[in-house]
C-alpha positions as CSV (number, residue, x, y, z in Angstrom):
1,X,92.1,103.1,127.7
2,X,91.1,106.4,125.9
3,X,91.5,105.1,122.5
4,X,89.4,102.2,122.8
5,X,86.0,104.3,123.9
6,X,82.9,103.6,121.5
7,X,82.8,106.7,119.6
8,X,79.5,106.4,118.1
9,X,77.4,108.6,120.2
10,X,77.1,112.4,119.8
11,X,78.5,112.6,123.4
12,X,81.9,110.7,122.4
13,X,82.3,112.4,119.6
14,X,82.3,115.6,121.3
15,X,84.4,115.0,123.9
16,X,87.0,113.3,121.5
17,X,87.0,116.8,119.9
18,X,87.4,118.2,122.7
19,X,90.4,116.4,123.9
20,X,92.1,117.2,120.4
21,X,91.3,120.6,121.1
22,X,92.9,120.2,124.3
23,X,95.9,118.7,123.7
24,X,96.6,120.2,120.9
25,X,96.5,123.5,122.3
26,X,99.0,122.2,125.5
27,X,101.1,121.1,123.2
28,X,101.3,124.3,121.3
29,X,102.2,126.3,124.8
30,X,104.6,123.9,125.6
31,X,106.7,123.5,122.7
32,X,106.8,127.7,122.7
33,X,107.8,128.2,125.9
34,X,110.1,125.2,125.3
35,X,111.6,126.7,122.3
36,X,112.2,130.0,124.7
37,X,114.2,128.1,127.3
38,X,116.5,125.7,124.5
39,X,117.9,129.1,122.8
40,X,117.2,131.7,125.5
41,X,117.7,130.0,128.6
42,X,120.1,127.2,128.5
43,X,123.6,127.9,127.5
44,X,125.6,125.5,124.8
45,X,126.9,122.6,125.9
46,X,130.4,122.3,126.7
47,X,132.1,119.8,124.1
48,X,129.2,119.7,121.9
49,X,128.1,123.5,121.6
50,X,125.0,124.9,120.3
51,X,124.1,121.8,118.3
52,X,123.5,119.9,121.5
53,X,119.8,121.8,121.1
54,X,118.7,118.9,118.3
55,X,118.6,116.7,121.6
56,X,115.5,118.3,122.7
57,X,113.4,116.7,119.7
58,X,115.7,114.2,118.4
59,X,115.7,111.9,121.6
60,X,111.5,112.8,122.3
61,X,110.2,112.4,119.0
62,X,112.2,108.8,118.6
63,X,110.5,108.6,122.7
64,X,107.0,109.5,121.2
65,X,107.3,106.7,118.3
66,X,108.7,103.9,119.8
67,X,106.0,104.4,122.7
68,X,103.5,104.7,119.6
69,X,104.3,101.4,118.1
70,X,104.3,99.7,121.5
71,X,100.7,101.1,121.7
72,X,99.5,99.7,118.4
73,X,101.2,96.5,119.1
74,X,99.0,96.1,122.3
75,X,96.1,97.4,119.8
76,X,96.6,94.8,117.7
77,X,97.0,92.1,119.9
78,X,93.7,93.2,120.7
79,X,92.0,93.3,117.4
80,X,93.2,89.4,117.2
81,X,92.0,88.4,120.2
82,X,88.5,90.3,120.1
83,X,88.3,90.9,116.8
84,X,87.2,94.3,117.3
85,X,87.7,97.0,114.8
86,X,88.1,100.0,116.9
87,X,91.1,98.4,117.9
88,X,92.3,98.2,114.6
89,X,91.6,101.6,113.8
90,X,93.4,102.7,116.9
91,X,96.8,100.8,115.7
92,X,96.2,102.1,112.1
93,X,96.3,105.6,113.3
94,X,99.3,105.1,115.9
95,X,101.3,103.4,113.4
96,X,101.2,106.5,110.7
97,X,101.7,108.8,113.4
98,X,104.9,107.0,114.8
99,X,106.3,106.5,111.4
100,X,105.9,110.3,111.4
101,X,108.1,111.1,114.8
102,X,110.4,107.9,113.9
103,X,111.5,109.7,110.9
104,X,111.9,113.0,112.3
105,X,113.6,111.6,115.2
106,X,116.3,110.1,112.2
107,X,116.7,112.9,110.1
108,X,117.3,115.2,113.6
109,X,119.9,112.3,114.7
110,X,121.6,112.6,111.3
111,X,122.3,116.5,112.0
112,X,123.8,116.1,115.0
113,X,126.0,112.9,113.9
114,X,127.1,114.9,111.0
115,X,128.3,117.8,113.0
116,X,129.7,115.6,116.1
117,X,130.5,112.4,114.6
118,X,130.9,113.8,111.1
119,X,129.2,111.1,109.2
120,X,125.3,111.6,108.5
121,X,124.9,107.7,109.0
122,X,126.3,104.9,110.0
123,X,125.3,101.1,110.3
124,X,125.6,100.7,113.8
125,X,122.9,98.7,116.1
126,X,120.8,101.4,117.1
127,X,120.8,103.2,113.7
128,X,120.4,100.0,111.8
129,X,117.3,98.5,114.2
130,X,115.9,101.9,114.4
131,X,115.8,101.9,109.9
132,X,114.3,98.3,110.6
133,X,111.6,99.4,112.8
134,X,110.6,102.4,110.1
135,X,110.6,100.2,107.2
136,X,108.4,97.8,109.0
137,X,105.8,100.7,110.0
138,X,105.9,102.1,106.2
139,X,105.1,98.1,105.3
140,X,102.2,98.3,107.5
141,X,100.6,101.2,105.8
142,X,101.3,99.8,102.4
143,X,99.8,96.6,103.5
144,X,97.0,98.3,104.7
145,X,96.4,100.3,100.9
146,X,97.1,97.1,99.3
147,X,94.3,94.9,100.8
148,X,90.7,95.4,100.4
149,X,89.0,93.1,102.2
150,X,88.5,95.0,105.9
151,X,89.3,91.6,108.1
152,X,91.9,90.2,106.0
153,X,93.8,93.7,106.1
154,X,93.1,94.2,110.0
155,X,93.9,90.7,110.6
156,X,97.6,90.5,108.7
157,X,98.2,94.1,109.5
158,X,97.9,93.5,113.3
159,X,100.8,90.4,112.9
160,X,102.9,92.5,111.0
161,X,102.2,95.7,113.7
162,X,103.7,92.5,116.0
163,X,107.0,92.7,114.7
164,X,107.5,96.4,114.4
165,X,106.7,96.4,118.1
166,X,109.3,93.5,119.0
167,X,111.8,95.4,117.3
168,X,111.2,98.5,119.0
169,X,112.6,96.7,122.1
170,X,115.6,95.5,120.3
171,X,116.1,99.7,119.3
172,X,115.4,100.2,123.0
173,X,118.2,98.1,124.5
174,X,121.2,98.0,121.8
175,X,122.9,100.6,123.3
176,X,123.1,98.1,126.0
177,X,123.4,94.7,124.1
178,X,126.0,96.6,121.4
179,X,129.1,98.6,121.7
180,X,129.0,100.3,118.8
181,X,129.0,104.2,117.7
182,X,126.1,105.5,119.7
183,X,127.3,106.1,123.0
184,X,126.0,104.3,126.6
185,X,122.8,105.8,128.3
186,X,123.2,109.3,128.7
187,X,119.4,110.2,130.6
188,X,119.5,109.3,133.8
189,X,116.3,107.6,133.7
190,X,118.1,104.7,132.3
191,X,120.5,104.9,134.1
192,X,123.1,107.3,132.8
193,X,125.1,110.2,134.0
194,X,122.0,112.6,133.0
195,X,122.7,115.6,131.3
196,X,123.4,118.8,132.8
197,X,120.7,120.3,135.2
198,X,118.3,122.0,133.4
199,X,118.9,120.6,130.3
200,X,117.2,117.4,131.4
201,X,114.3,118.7,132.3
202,X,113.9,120.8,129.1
203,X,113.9,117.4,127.3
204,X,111.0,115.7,129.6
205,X,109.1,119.1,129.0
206,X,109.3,118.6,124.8
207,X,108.5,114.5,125.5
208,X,105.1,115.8,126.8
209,X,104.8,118.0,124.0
210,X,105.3,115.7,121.4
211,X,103.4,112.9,123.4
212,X,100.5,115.5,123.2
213,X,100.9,116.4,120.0
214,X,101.2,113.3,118.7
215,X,97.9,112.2,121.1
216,X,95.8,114.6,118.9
217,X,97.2,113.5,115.7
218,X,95.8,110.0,116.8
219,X,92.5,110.9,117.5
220,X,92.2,112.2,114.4
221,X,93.3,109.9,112.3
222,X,91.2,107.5,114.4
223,X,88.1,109.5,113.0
224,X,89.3,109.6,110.0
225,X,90.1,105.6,110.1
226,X,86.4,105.0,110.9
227,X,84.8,107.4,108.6
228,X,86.7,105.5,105.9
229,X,86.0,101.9,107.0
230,X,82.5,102.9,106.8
231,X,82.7,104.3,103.6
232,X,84.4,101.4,101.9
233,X,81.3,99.1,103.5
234,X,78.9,101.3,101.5
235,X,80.9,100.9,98.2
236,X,80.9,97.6,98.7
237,X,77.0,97.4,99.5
238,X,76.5,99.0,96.3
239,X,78.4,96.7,94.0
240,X,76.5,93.9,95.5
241,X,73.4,95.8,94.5
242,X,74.4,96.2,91.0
């Protein structure tokens, strides 16, 4: 699994840079020319019009999350069984950056509610599991700040990660489970109707954008995740000393 190399060496180090280099840069070319085709290419939908265009990061960046929770959920069933802190750090970073596409997803959903539906929110399954899941990824990261102790806050953080993933399967299949405002499946990967052709495609295009994207942001904050872990074992070190 790429996140879980030993990043120690010189060599891993520079090949993780590398492949933030790389996927950043992918990702920048594909959300451009993916930008082109949305408002140059494809027309405006037929009952929804041009606002049918928040679809092309609305559904991927709620894709990109959910998929990033799942991730850190296997991450930190990991870090309990092994007890290994590069797993920890791995679900630390996902978590943040899944929060981060969670929310956007949300905030591009409420636009296009508000303009189709005209109501910016509503309490329904998907919009209420979907608040769930968010408020259980913020918790993690305030768990994380609150705790000081490195194994007590890797340990209860990885349970809490737990949940957050569960529920992510609960946002997954209410559509199916409720029948409340969101609609059924409309890609026709699970099963629906699919959109119209072209547009569907456009929409996998910006999920491998964002999954890029979001890929480098992870690696990142992975270094950044171990750079501080180490840090905090020095202070500590020190106040023993004194």
């Amino acid at each position: 699994m790429l996140l879980m190399w030993h990043n120690s060496g010189r060599y891993n180090v520079g090949l993780r840079d590398k492949l933030i280099y790389l996927f950043a840069a992918v990702a920048g070319v594909l959300l451009v020319w993916n930008l082109y085709t949305m408002f140059y290419v494809l027309p405006d939908e037929l009952n929804q019009g041009p606002v049918y265009r928040i679809f092309f990061f609305h559904v991927p960046s709620l894709f990109v999350g959910m998929i990033g929770l799942l991730l850190a959920m296997v991450a930190s069933v990991g870090y309990l069984t092994v007890k290994d802190f590069r797993y920890d750090e791995a679900a630390a970073a996902m978590v943040e950056v899944a929060l981060t596409f969670m929310i956007a997803g949300v905030v591009g959903g409420s636009i296009w509610a508000r303009s189709t539906w005209g109501i910016w929110w509503t309490w329904d399954a998907r919009l209420t599991s979907t608040f769930a899941c968010i408020l259980l990824a913020a918790g993690y990261l305030m768990l994380r700040k609150a705790i000081e102790d490195p194994t007590a806050r890797a340990r209860l953080s990885a349970v809490l990660c737990i949940f957050a993933g569960v529920d992510v399967v609960i946002v997954w299949k209410s559509i199916e489970w409720f029948r409340t405002q969101h609609p059924a499946p409309v890609l026709a990967v699970r099963g629906g109707g699919g959109m119209a052709p072209g547009m569907e495609a456009a929409m996998y295009w910006n999920f491998l954008a964002l999954g890029l994207l979001a890929a480098a942001l992870v690696l990142m904050r992975m270094r950044q995740e171990r750079i501080g872990r180490e840090i905090d074992a020095l202070r500590r070190t020190l106040r023993e000393r004194e």
